[in-house]
CSV table of C-alpha atoms and ligand atoms in Angstrom, one decimal:
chain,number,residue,atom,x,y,z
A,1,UNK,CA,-58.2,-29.7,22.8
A,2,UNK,CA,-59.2,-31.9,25.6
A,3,UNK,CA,-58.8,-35.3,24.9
A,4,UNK,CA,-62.0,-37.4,24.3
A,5,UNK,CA,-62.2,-41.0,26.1
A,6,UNK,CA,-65.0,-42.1,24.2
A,7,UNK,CA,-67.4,-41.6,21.1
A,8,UNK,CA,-70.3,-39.2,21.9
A,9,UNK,CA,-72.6,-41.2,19.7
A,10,UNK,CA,-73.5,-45.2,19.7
A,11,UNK,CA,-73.4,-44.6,15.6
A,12,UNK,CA,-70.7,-43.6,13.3
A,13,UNK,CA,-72.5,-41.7,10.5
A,14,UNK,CA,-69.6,-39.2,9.3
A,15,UNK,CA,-66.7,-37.4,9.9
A,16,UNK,CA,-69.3,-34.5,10.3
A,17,UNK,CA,-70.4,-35.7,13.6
A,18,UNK,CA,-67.1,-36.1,14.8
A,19,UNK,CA,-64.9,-33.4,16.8
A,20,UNK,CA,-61.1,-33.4,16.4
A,21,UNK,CA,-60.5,-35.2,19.5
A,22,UNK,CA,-62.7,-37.9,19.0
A,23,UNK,CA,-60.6,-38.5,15.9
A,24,UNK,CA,-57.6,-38.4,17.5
A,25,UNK,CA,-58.9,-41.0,20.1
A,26,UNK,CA,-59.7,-43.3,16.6
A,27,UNK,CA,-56.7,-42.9,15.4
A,28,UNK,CA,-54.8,-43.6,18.7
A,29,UNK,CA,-57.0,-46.5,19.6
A,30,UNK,CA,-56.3,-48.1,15.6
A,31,UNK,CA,-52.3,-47.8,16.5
A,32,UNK,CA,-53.1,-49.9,19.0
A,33,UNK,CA,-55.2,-52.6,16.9
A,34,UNK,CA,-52.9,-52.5,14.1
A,35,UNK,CA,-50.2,-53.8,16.9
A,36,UNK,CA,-52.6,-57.2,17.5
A,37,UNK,CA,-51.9,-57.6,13.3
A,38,UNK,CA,-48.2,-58.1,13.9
A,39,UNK,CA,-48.8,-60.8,16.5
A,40,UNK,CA,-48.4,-64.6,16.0
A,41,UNK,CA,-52.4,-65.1,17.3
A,42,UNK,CA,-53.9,-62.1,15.9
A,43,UNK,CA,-57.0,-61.9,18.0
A,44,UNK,CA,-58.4,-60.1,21.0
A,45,UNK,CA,-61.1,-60.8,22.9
A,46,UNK,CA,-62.6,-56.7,22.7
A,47,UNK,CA,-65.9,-58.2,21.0
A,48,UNK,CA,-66.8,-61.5,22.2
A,49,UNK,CA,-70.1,-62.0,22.6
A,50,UNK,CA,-71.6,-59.2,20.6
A,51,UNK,CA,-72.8,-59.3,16.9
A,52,UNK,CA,-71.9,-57.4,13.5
A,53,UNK,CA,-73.9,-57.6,10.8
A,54,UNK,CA,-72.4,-56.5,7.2
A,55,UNK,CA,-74.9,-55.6,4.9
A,56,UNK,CA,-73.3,-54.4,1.5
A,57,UNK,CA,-76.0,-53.3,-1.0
A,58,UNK,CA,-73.0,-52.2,-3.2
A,59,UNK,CA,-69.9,-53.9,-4.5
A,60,UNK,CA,-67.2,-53.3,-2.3
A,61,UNK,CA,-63.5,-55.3,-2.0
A,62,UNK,CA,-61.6,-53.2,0.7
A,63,UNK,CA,-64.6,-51.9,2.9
A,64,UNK,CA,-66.3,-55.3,2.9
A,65,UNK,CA,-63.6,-57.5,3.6
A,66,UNK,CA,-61.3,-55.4,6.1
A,67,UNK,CA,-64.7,-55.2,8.1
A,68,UNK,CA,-65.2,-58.9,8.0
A,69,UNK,CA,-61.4,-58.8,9.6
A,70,UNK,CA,-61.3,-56.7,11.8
A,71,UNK,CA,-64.8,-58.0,13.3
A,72,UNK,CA,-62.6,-61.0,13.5
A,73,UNK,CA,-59.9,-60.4,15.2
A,74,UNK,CA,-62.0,-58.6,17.6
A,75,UNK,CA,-63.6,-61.9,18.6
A,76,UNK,CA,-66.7,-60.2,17.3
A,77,UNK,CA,-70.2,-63.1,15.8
A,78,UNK,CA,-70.7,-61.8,12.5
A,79,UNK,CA,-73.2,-62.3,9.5
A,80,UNK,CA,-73.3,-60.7,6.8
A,81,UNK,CA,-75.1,-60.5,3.5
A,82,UNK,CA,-75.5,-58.7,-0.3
A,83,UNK,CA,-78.4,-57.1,-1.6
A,84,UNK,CA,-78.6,-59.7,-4.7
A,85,UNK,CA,-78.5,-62.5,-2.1
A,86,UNK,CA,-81.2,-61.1,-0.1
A,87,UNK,CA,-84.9,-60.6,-0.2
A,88,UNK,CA,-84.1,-56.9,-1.1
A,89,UNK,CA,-84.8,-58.8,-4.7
A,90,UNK,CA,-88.3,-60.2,-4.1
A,91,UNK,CA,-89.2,-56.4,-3.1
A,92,UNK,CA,-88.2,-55.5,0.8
A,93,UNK,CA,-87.1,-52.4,1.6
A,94,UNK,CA,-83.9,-51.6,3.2
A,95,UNK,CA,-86.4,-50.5,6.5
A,96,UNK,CA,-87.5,-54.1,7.0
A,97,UNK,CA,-84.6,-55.9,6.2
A,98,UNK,CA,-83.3,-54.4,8.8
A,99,UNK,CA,-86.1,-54.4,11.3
A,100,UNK,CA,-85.8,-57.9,10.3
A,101,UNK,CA,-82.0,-58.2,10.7
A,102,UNK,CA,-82.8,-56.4,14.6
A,103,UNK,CA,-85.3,-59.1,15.3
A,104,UNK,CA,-81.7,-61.0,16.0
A,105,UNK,CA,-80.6,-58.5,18.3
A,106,UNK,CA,-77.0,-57.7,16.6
A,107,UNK,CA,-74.9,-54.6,18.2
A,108,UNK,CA,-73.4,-53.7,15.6
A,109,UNK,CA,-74.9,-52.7,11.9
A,110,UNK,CA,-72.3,-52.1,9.1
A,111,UNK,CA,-74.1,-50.6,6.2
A,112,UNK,CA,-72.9,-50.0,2.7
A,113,UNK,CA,-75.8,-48.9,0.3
A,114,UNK,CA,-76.2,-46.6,-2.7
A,115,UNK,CA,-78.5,-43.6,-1.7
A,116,UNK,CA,-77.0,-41.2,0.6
A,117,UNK,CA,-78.6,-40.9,3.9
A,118,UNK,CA,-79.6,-44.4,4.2
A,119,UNK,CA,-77.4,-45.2,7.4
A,120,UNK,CA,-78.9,-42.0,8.8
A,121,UNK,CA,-82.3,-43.3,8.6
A,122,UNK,CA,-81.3,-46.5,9.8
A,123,UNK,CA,-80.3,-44.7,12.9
A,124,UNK,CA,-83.5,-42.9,13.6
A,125,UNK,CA,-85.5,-46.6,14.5
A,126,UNK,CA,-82.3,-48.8,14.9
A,127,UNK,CA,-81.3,-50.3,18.3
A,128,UNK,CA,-78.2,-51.1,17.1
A,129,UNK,CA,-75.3,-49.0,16.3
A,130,UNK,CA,-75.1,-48.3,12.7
A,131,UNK,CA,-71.9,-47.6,10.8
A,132,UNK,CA,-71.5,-45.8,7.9
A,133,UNK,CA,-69.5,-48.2,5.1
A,134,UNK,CA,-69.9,-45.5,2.0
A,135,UNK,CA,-73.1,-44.5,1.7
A,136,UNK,CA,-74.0,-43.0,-2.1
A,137,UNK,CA,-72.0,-39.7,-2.6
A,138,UNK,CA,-72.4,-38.3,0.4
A,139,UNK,CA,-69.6,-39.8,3.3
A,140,UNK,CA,-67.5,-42.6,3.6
A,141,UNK,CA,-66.1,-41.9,7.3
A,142,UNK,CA,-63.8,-45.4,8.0
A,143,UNK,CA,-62.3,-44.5,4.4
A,144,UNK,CA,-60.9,-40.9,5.7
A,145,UNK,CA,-60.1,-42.3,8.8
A,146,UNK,CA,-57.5,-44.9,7.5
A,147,UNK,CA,-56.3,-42.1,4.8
A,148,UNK,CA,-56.0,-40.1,8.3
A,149,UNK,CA,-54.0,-42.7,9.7
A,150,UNK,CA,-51.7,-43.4,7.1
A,151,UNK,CA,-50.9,-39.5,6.7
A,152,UNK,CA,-50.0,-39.1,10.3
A,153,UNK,CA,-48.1,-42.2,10.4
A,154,UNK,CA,-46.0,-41.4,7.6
A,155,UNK,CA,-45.7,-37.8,8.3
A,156,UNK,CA,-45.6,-37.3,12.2
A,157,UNK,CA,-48.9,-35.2,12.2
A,158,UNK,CA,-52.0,-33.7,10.1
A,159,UNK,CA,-51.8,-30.3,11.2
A,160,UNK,CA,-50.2,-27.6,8.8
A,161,UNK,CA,-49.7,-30.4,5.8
A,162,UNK,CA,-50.5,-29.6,2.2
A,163,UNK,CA,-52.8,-32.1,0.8
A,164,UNK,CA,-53.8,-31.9,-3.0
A,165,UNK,CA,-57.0,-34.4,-4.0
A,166,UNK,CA,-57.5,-35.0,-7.4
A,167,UNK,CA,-60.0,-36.1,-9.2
A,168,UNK,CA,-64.2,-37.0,-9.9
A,169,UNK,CA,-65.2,-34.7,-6.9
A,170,UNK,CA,-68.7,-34.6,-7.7
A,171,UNK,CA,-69.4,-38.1,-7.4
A,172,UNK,CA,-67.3,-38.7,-4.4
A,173,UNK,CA,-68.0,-39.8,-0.7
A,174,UNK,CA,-64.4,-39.9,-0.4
A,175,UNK,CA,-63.6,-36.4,-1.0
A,176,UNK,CA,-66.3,-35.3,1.2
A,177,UNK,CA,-65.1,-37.4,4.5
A,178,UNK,CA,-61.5,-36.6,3.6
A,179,UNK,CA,-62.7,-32.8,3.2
A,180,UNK,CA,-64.5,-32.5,6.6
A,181,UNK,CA,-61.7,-34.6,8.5
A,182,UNK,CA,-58.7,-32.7,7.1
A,183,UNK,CA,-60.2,-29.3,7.5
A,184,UNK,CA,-60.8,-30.1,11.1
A,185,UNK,CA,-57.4,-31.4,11.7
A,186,UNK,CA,-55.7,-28.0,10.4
A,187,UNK,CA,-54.5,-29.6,7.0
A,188,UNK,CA,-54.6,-27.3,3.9
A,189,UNK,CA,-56.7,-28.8,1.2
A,190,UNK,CA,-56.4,-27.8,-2.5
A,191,UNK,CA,-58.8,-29.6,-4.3
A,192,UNK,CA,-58.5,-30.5,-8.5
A,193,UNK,CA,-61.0,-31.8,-11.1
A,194,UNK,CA,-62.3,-31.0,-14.2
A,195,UNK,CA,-65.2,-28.2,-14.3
A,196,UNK,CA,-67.9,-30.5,-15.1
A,197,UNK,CA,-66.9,-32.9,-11.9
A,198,UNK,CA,-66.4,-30.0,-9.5
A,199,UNK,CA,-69.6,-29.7,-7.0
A,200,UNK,CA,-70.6,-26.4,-6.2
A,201,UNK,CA,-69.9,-25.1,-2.8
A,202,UNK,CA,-66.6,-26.7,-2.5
A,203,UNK,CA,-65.0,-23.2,-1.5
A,204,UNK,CA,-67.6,-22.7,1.7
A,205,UNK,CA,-66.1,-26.2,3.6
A,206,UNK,CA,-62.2,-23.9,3.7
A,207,UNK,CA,-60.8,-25.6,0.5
A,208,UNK,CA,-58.0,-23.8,-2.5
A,209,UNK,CA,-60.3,-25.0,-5.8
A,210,UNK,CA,-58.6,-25.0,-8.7
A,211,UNK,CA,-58.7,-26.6,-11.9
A,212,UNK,CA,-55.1,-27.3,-12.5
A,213,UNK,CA,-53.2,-30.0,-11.4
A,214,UNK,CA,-49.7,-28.3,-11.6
A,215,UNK,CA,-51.4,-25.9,-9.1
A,216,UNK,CA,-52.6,-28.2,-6.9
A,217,UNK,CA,-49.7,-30.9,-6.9
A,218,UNK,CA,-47.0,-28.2,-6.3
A,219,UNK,CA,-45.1,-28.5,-3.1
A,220,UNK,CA,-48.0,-30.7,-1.6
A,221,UNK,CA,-47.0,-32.9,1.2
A,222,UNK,CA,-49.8,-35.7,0.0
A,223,UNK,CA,-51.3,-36.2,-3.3
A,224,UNK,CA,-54.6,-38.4,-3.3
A,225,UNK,CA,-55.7,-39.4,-6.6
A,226,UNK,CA,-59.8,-40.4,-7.0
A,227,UNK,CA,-61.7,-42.6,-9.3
A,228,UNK,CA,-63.9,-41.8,-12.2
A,229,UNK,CA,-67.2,-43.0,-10.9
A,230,UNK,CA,-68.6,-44.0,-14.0
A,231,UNK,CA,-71.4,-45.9,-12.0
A,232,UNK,CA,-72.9,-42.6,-10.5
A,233,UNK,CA,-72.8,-40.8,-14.0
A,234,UNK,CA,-75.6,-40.1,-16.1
A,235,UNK,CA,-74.5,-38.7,-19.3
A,236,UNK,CA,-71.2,-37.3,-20.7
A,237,UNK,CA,-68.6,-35.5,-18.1
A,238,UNK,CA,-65.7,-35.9,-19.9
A,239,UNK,CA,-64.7,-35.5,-23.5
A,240,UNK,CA,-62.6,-38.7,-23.8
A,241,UNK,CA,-60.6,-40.8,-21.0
A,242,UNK,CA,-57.2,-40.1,-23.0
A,243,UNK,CA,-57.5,-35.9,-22.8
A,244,UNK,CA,-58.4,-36.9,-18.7
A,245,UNK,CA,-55.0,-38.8,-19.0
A,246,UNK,CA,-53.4,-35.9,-20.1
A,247,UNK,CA,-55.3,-33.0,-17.9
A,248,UNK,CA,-55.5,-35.0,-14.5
A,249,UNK,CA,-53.6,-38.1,-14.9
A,250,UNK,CA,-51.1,-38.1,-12.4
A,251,UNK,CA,-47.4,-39.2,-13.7
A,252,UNK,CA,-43.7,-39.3,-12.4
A,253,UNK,CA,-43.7,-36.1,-14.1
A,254,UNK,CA,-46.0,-34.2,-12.5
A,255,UNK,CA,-45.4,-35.6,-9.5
A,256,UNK,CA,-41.7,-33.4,-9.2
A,257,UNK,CA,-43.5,-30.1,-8.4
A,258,UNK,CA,-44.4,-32.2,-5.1
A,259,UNK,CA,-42.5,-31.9,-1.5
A,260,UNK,CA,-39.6,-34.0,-2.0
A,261,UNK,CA,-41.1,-36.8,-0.1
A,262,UNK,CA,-44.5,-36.7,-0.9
A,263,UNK,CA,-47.1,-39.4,-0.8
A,264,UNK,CA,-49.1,-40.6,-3.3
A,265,UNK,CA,-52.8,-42.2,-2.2
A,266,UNK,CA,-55.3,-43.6,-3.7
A,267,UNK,CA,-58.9,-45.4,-1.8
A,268,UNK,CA,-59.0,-47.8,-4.6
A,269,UNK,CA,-60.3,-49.3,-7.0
A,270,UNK,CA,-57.4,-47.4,-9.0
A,271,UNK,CA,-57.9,-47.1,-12.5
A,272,UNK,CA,-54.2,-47.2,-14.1
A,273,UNK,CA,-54.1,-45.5,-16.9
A,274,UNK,CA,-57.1,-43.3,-16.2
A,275,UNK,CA,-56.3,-41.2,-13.1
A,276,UNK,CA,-52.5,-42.4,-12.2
A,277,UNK,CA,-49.6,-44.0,-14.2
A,278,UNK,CA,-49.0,-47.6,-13.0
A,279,UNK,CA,-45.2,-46.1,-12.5
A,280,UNK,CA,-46.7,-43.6,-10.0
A,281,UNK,CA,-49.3,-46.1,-8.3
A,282,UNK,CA,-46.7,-48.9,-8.0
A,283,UNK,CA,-43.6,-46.6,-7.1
A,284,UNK,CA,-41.3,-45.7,-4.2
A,285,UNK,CA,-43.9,-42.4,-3.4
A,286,UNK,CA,-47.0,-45.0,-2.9
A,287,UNK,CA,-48.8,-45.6,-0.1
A,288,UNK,CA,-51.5,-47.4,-1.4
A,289,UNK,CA,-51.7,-50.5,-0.2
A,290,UNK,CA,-50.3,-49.1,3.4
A,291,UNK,CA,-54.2,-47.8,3.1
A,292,UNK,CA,-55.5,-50.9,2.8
A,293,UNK,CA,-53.3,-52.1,5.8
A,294,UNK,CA,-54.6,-49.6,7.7
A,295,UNK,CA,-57.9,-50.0,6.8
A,296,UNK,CA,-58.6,-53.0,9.5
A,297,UNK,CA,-57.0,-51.5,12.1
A,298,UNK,CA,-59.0,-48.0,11.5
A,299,UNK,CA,-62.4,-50.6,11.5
A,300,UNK,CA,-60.9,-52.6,14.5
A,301,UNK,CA,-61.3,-49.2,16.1
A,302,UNK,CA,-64.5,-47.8,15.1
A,303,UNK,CA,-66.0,-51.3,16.3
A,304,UNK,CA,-64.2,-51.4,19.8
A,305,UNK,CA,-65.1,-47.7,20.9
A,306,UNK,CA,-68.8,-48.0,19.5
A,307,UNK,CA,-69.3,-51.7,21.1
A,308,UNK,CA,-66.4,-52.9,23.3
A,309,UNK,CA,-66.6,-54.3,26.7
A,310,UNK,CA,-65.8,-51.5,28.5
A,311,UNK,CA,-68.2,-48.9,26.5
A,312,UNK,CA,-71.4,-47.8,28.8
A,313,UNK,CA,-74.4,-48.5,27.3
B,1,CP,N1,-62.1,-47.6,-1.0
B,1,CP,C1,-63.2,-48.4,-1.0
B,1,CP,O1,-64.3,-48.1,-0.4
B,1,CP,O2,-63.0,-49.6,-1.7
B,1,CP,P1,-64.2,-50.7,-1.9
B,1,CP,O3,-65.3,-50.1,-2.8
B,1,CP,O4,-63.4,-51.9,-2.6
B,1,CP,O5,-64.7,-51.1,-0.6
């Protein structure tokens, strides 16, 4: 694998237009960012100058706020604003908000909104690079990266791990990004869900499907537990919460059939109680909130190699 230097693209849509390198060189360049964290004055001057716009159209705590960080510590002008606080309510569409947003001539557009595809269209009329901050259930690429990061920290490398992820796969942008990046990275997937929350296809992208989470925790180097997306159902999935407890919940129990010193993930908002035991999500196997730590320096990076100083138009 040669190593890459820089991003191919001026967007960041999805892990699927990434090649391994180029995630290696995101990864290696948010080792670096994470270092200005630990410092006394945490700020660089990478972004000065240019201009980030944040426009959430979906609730977000994590995403939101670790871009609004890492935008600042990169020295980076930002603005940012919510669907409900927008014009988006007297009627505008998401294309002229942001034509409208352009007329200000940011660098930098971070979008988070509920119909996948949207940052993809952005980018077809855009002059600004767009990034890709969840969009419906189709990728969530910074999420994957930072679950990237905190695997290889913790473990040394991606390659040749066992990584179980467990959960409402049909509904999630999380799975797919963490699908498409591990794959390519040469990590073993197995995948777990209940029937009527597995999509179909699964199989084709190089994944073990199975429908058992004994199966899918055993030996497993990382365990990644996902949310019930209630928001993104329509109608009944699941016969009760409780018998989800009991078929997918992940507890200190179930968690022995792991690698001795498994990790235990979650991309939050956890449900306790629903998905994992608060003895599991709070325990000595968690890495939970290392993702969140990791989160600003994986955005840091994303918004250094798609607009820092020394990037070539
Ligand atoms: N993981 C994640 O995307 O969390 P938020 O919805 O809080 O941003």
């Amino acid at each position: 694998m040669t190593a890459a230097v820089r991003l191919r693209s001026r967007h960041l849509l999805g892990i699927s237009d990434l090649d391994p390198s180029e995630i290696e060189l995101i990864l290696d360049t948010a080792v670096a960012m994470k270092e200005i964290g630990t410092r006394t004055i945490k700020k660089v001057p990478a972004l000065r100058g240019r201009t980030v716009v944040n426009l959430f159209f979906e609730a977000s705590t994590r995403t939101r706020l670790s871009f609004e960080l890492a935008e600042k510590r990169l020295s980076a002008d930002t603005m940012g604003i919510t669907a409900a606080a927008s014009s988006v309510i007297k009627g505008e569409t998401l294309a002229d908000t942001v034509r409208t947003l352009e007329a200000m001539s940011p660098d930098i557009i971070v979008l988070r909104h509920p119909s996948s595809g949207a940052p993809h269209l952005l980018s077809t009329f855009c002059h600004s690079g767009i990034v890709n901050a969840g969009d419906g259930m189709h990728e969530h690429p910074t999420q994957a990266l930072l679950d990237a990061l905190t695997i290889r920290e913790r473990k040394g490398r991606l390659a040749g791990l066992k990584v179980a992820i467990v959960g409402d796969l049909m509904h999630s942008r999380v799975l797919r990004s963490n699908v498409l990046l591990l794959t390519k990275m040469g990590v073993e997937v197995r995948v777990c869900g209940p029937r009527t929350l597995m999509p179909l296809g699964l199989s084709a992208l190089g994944v073990h499907v199975t429908y058992s989470l004994d199966e899918a925790v055993k030996d497993a180097d990382v365990v990644m537990m996902l949310r019930l997306q209630h928001e993104r159902m329509n109608g009944m999935f699941l016969p009760s919460l409780r018998e989800y407890f009991t078929l997918f919940g992940l507890t200190r129990e179930r968690l022995k059939h792991a690698a001795p010193d498994v990790i235990v993930m979650h991309p939050g908002p956890m449900n306790r109680g629903v998905e994992i035991d608060s003895v599991v999500a709070d325990g000595p196997r968690s890495v939970i909130l290392d993702q969140v730590a990791n989160g600003v320096a994986v955005r840091m990076a994303v918004l250094y190699l798609l607009a820092g100083e020394d990037v070539t138009p």
